[in-house]
């Protein structure tokens, strides 16, 4: 007997999480959408590997993660995309947007984390996966996920204790 495939509605419910994780991995909206699309195609092609007793989000995230790793290994990322991303996250914003500036700074600090730490932190802190679920997505032991998160948090703490945002009044 063939195991049941995941329902379309269940997969659609996971799209926001897949998009967030893809954007965290690629750091480029267009690449993230392409990655999510390709992951969904692969999930459809390999739906017989889905275990209905398992975690659908984890299964889809694993597919997305593995596709991303394949792309990185094949060298599809380029310096042009990095320049585009840097241009999108310029350091200057119009006045009176302290929250936007702060969020932009935190996002850039998160993006500077090594891939392994950023991936683990995203899965656990943003997507709400358990250490075990994140470990399954990343294909590493749960202890490795905990270690990566610990190192990532420490790096963000060091960044936070660095130079504070300095506000300058007009005319000074």
Steps between C-alpha positions, in 0.01 A plus 500: 500500500633846407515740796274806467655813355489824697184699430530812290342710777753373754788586267351844431490567876877449509577752222562800730754301705666367185525850356650641820758223521585529130553875536720439802707253298526695174479857626336593170120509447502372142740217581289413805183473290684284246628278779151456649357421157769242429455347846126461442563340161746259658254425781235412242745282309605319815170496686531125544784568748268701725412328825149611604586424861796737473532875502393660169679828575821317583475291183444808282773698677743210445424502129543878484823489701649223288411684180671811634813302587500351149476848349779639715722208410430547132601865523174661398540783751684803372667819613237702313227369729709591801542853367125525438432386854749751641330777302162397639626521857667838483606643833324832456127546530288813527489661848251392766519135412698372797308171509563437131868576541525272802319215325726544198808483724377185674415341163848577368660361817294182462598478132869524587483185711662194342250304290484208744415725795251713304320193364468336841388822670242570230344155523476503880440867589296619201328184375453349845643158418634294789872425513424149380287621209763755399765229525298283262467789253872575514610137507707539818464382862281707735807583709660660196190716451516606866869583465444704183219694663710565808789632289261711292338652807841577644605672177183711508563589865851614409357705215240650734763607752694675222461865406148625562288680244593865523227756437609833358276805514469702182761775463765334716 
